[in-house]
Amino acid sequence: MTLSSSHPVAVVTGASAGIGKSAARMLVARGWQVIGTGRDPQRAAAAVAEIEAAARDGGSFTMLRGDFDSMADVKRVADEIKAITTRVDVLVNNAGGVRDRVIVTAEGTEATFAANHLAPFLLTRELLPLLKATAASQPAGSVRVIAVASSAHRQSQGYNFDDLQSLSSGHAVAGYCQAKLANILFTRELARRVAGDGIVAQAMHPGVVDSNFASHGDRTMQDYMAAAPTVSPDEPAETIVWLATAPECGRDAGRYFFRKAEETPNDAALDDAAAARLWDESEKLLAGLGY
């Protein structure tokens, strides 16, 4: 199956549930061709049926299976995307989550860091040729990369490069907060690097969402999510679609949003030297893994 080159294409990671599923559904209802990724086979199958039912005006949905703890899976998914489309107008790096402990994957990476930062970094890098090719034929700012970050980044007062993956933190939530800081730093550095190509990168905070986000978190995280006021996944999904499509979001890249309004992240997230270093360290880590 090859997607049409006449309709815009969005890649939405973590589209089998929660925010990603809602965003994919909203985009296909606007006539977009959406490529989603999902890990759980049953959730993915259910999401396909729901999202396809919403498609209008040439919209379509394709689900690709992949576990974003694994860089091998991320690379395979990227290759599958490149095999079915010649264009990518928007990449939504949404997949992520928090664990109940520090976990080292089979590849030797820490699972929370891998899923929340290293996977979107690798996927974005692999899809940049398609993003750049699409941007070359579109008005500047039409092609966008959106990171689903979090206000949890405010718990990190600076990126700890002595413990890049938070392997020594002893607490998965601390690693999650640092990974969410990484999302914003990555967005700022990506925005700088692709500005000349007409591509815009933005980040957003989804809020506390009624989803399966904390299902693998520790008891403290699960209790917090159970007690906190939550919003439907549709609310942050609306912000994602706005960031993907609204003209005003196609300029002044490297910004951070919540509920369709720009916010200022903490000082650590505005450290452009740290953003450049994080990019270099991520490249080194991936090279060591063979990517």
Coordinates of C-alpha atoms in Angstrom, one line a residue:
M1 CA 0.0 0.0 0.0
T2 CA 1.3 3.5 -1.0
L3 CA -0.3 6.7 0.3
S4 CA -1.5 9.3 -2.1
S5 CA 0.9 12.2 -2.7
S6 CA -2.0 14.6 -3.1
H7 CA -3.2 14.5 0.5
P8 CA -1.1 15.6 3.6
V9 CA 0.5 12.9 5.7
A10 CA 0.9 12.9 9.4
V11 CA 2.9 10.4 11.5
V12 CA 1.5 10.0 15.0
T13 CA 3.3 7.8 17.4
G14 CA 1.4 6.2 20.3
A15 CA -1.8 6.2 18.2
S16 CA -3.3 3.1 19.7
A17 CA -4.7 4.9 22.8
G18 CA -5.1 8.2 24.6
I19 CA -3.9 11.4 23.1
G20 CA -2.4 9.8 20.0
K21 CA -5.5 8.0 19.1
S22 CA -7.6 11.2 19.5
A23 CA -5.2 13.2 17.4
A24 CA -5.1 10.6 14.6
R25 CA -9.0 10.5 14.6
M26 CA -9.2 14.3 14.3
L27 CA -6.7 14.4 11.5
V28 CA -8.3 11.7 9.4
A29 CA -11.6 13.6 9.9
R30 CA -9.9 16.6 8.2
G31 CA -8.9 14.5 5.2
W32 CA -5.4 13.7 6.3
Q33 CA -3.6 10.4 5.7
V34 CA -2.3 9.3 9.1
I35 CA 0.3 6.7 9.8
G36 CA 0.1 5.7 13.5
T37 CA 2.3 3.5 15.6
G38 CA 1.2 1.3 18.5
R39 CA 2.7 -1.4 20.7
D40 CA -0.2 -3.4 22.0
P41 CA -1.9 -5.6 19.3
Q42 CA -5.4 -5.5 20.8
R43 CA -5.4 -1.7 21.5
A44 CA -4.0 -1.1 18.0
A45 CA -6.7 -3.2 16.4
A46 CA -9.4 -1.4 18.3
A47 CA -7.9 2.0 17.4
V48 CA -7.8 1.2 13.7
A49 CA -11.5 0.5 13.7
E50 CA -12.3 3.7 15.6
I51 CA -10.0 6.0 13.6
E52 CA -11.0 4.6 10.2
A53 CA -14.6 5.2 11.0
A54 CA -13.9 8.9 11.4
A55 CA -12.1 9.4 8.1
R56 CA -13.5 11.9 5.7
D57 CA -12.6 13.6 2.4
G58 CA -9.8 11.2 1.4
G59 CA -8.5 10.7 5.0
S60 CA -7.0 7.3 5.8
F61 CA -5.3 5.5 8.6
T62 CA -2.4 3.0 8.6
M63 CA -1.2 1.4 11.9
L64 CA 2.3 0.2 12.2
R65 CA 3.4 -2.0 15.2
G66 CA 6.4 -1.1 17.2
D67 CA 7.8 -1.0 20.7
F68 CA 9.6 2.3 21.1
D69 CA 11.7 1.0 24.0
S70 CA 13.6 -0.7 21.2
M71 CA 15.7 1.4 18.7
A72 CA 15.6 -1.6 16.3
D73 CA 11.8 -1.3 16.3
V74 CA 12.0 2.5 15.8
K75 CA 14.3 2.0 12.8
R76 CA 12.1 -0.7 11.3
V77 CA 9.0 1.5 11.7
A78 CA 10.9 4.4 10.0
D79 CA 11.8 2.2 7.1
E80 CA 8.2 1.0 6.8
I81 CA 7.0 4.6 6.7
K82 CA 9.5 5.4 4.0
A83 CA 8.2 2.4 2.0
I84 CA 4.6 3.6 1.9
T85 CA 4.9 7.4 1.5
T86 CA 7.0 9.9 -0.3
R87 CA 5.8 12.8 1.9
V88 CA 5.5 13.6 5.6
D89 CA 3.9 16.9 6.4
V90 CA 3.7 16.5 10.2
L91 CA 5.4 14.2 12.7
V92 CA 3.8 14.0 16.1
N93 CA 6.2 12.4 18.6
N94 CA 3.6 11.5 21.2
A95 CA 4.6 7.9 22.4
G96 CA 6.1 7.7 25.8
G97 CA 5.3 6.9 29.4
V98 CA 6.7 6.3 32.8
R99 CA 7.8 3.1 34.5
D100 CA 7.8 1.9 38.1
R101 CA 11.6 1.5 38.3
V102 CA 14.8 2.0 36.3
I103 CA 14.8 -0.7 33.6
V104 CA 17.6 -1.6 31.2
T105 CA 16.5 -2.8 27.8
A106 CA 18.0 -5.6 25.8
E107 CA 19.9 -2.9 23.9
G108 CA 21.4 -1.5 27.1
T109 CA 19.4 1.7 27.2
E110 CA 17.2 2.8 30.1
A111 CA 13.6 2.2 29.1
T112 CA 12.0 5.5 30.1
F113 CA 14.8 7.5 28.4
A114 CA 14.6 5.3 25.4
A115 CA 10.9 5.6 24.8
N116 CA 10.5 9.3 25.7
H117 CA 13.6 10.8 24.1
L118 CA 15.8 8.4 22.2
A119 CA 13.0 6.9 20.1
P120 CA 11.6 10.3 18.9
F121 CA 15.1 11.5 18.3
L122 CA 15.9 8.5 16.1
L123 CA 12.5 8.5 14.3
T124 CA 12.8 12.2 13.5
R125 CA 16.3 11.8 12.2
E126 CA 15.2 8.9 10.0
L127 CA 12.2 10.8 8.6
L128 CA 14.0 14.1 8.0
P129 CA 14.6 13.4 4.3
L130 CA 10.9 13.0 3.8
L131 CA 10.1 16.0 5.9
K132 CA 12.6 18.1 4.0
A133 CA 11.4 16.9 0.6
T134 CA 7.9 17.8 1.6
A135 CA 8.9 21.2 2.9
A136 CA 10.6 22.0 -0.4
S137 CA 7.3 21.9 -2.2
Q138 CA 5.2 23.6 0.5
P139 CA 5.0 27.2 1.9
A140 CA 7.6 27.7 4.7
G141 CA 6.3 26.6 8.0
S142 CA 3.8 24.1 6.6
V143 CA 5.9 21.0 7.6
R144 CA 6.1 20.6 11.4
V145 CA 7.5 18.3 14.1
I146 CA 5.5 18.3 17.3
A147 CA 6.8 17.0 20.6
V148 CA 4.4 15.9 23.4
A149 CA 6.5 17.1 26.4
S150 CA 5.2 17.7 29.9
S151 CA 5.3 20.2 32.7
A152 CA 7.2 17.5 34.5
H153 CA 10.3 19.0 32.9
R154 CA 10.0 21.7 35.5
Q155 CA 11.2 19.2 38.1
S156 CA 14.7 19.1 36.4
Q157 CA 16.8 22.1 37.1
G158 CA 19.3 21.3 34.4
Y159 CA 20.2 18.3 32.2
N160 CA 22.4 15.9 34.1
F161 CA 24.9 14.9 31.4
D162 CA 26.9 12.8 33.9
D163 CA 23.9 10.5 34.0
L164 CA 22.5 11.0 30.5
Q165 CA 19.9 8.2 30.7
S166 CA 19.1 8.6 34.4
L167 CA 20.5 5.1 35.0
S168 CA 21.9 6.1 38.4
S169 CA 18.9 8.1 39.6
G170 CA 17.3 5.1 41.3
H171 CA 13.9 6.5 40.5
A172 CA 12.0 6.2 37.2
V173 CA 10.0 9.3 37.8
A174 CA 13.1 11.4 38.1
G175 CA 14.2 9.9 34.8
Y176 CA 10.9 10.7 33.3
C177 CA 11.2 14.4 34.3
Q178 CA 14.6 14.6 32.7
A179 CA 13.4 12.9 29.6
K180 CA 10.6 15.4 29.3
L181 CA 13.2 18.2 29.6
A182 CA 15.0 16.4 26.8
N183 CA 11.9 16.7 24.6
I184 CA 11.9 20.5 24.8
L185 CA 15.7 20.8 24.4
F186 CA 15.5 18.5 21.4
T187 CA 12.7 20.6 19.9
R188 CA 14.7 23.8 20.3
E189 CA 17.8 22.3 18.7
L190 CA 15.8 20.6 15.9
A191 CA 14.1 24.0 15.2
R192 CA 17.5 25.6 14.9
R193 CA 18.8 22.9 12.6
V194 CA 15.9 22.8 10.2
A195 CA 15.0 26.5 10.0
G196 CA 16.6 26.8 6.6
D197 CA 14.5 23.9 5.3
G198 CA 11.2 25.6 6.1
I199 CA 10.4 23.1 8.9
V200 CA 9.0 24.2 12.2
A201 CA 9.4 22.3 15.5
Q202 CA 7.1 23.0 18.5
A203 CA 6.5 21.3 21.9
M204 CA 3.4 21.1 24.0
H205 CA 2.2 20.0 27.5
P206 CA -0.9 17.8 27.4
G207 CA -2.0 18.3 31.0
V208 CA -3.2 15.5 33.3
V209 CA -5.0 13.2 30.9
D210 CA -7.5 10.4 31.5
S211 CA -5.5 7.7 29.7
N212 CA -3.4 4.6 30.4
F213 CA -0.3 6.8 30.7
A214 CA 0.6 5.7 34.3
S215 CA -0.4 2.0 33.9
H216 CA 3.3 1.0 34.1
G217 CA 4.2 3.6 36.7
D218 CA 4.8 3.0 40.4
R219 CA 2.1 3.2 43.1
T220 CA 2.8 6.9 43.9
M221 CA 2.4 7.8 40.2
Q222 CA -0.8 5.7 39.9
D223 CA -2.3 7.1 43.0
Y224 CA -1.5 10.7 41.8
M225 CA -3.2 10.1 38.5
A226 CA -6.2 8.5 40.1
A227 CA -6.7 11.4 42.5
A228 CA -5.8 14.3 40.1
P229 CA -8.5 16.1 38.0
T230 CA -8.1 14.8 34.5
V231 CA -9.2 15.9 31.0
S232 CA -10.3 13.8 28.1
P233 CA -7.5 12.9 25.6
D234 CA -9.5 15.0 23.1
E235 CA -8.4 18.2 24.8
P236 CA -4.6 17.9 24.3
A237 CA -5.3 16.3 20.9
E238 CA -7.1 19.5 19.8
T239 CA -3.9 21.4 20.7
I240 CA -1.8 18.9 18.7
V241 CA -4.1 19.3 15.6
W242 CA -3.9 23.1 16.1
L243 CA -0.1 23.0 16.2
A244 CA -0.2 20.8 13.1
T245 CA -2.5 23.0 11.0
A246 CA -2.9 26.5 12.3
P247 CA -1.0 29.2 10.3
E248 CA 0.2 30.9 13.5
C249 CA 1.9 27.7 14.7
G250 CA 4.1 27.6 11.5
R251 CA 6.4 30.4 12.7
D252 CA 8.7 31.2 15.6
A253 CA 9.8 27.6 16.1
G254 CA 11.0 26.1 19.3
R255 CA 8.1 27.2 21.4
Y256 CA 6.2 25.4 24.2
F257 CA 2.4 25.4 24.4
F258 CA -0.5 24.3 26.7
R259 CA -4.1 24.5 25.7
K260 CA -3.3 26.4 22.5
A261 CA -1.5 29.1 24.4
E262 CA 2.3 29.6 24.5
E263 CA 4.0 29.2 27.9
T264 CA 7.5 29.7 29.0
P265 CA 9.2 26.5 30.1
N266 CA 11.8 26.6 32.9
D267 CA 15.2 28.0 32.5
A268 CA 16.8 24.6 32.0
A269 CA 14.6 24.0 28.9
L270 CA 15.8 27.3 27.4
D271 CA 19.5 26.3 27.7
D272 CA 20.5 26.2 24.0
A273 CA 24.0 25.0 24.8
A274 CA 22.5 22.0 26.7
A275 CA 20.2 21.4 23.7
A276 CA 23.1 21.3 21.3
R277 CA 25.0 19.0 23.6
L278 CA 22.1 16.7 24.1
W279 CA 21.8 16.3 20.3
D280 CA 25.5 15.3 20.1
E281 CA 25.3 12.9 23.0
S282 CA 22.2 11.3 21.5
E283 CA 23.9 10.8 18.2
K284 CA 26.9 9.2 20.0
L285 CA 24.7 6.9 21.9
L286 CA 22.8 5.8 18.8
A287 CA 26.1 5.3 16.9
G288 CA 27.2 3.0 19.7
L289 CA 24.0 1.0 19.2
G290 CA 24.6 0.8 15.4
Y291 CA 22.2 3.5 14.3

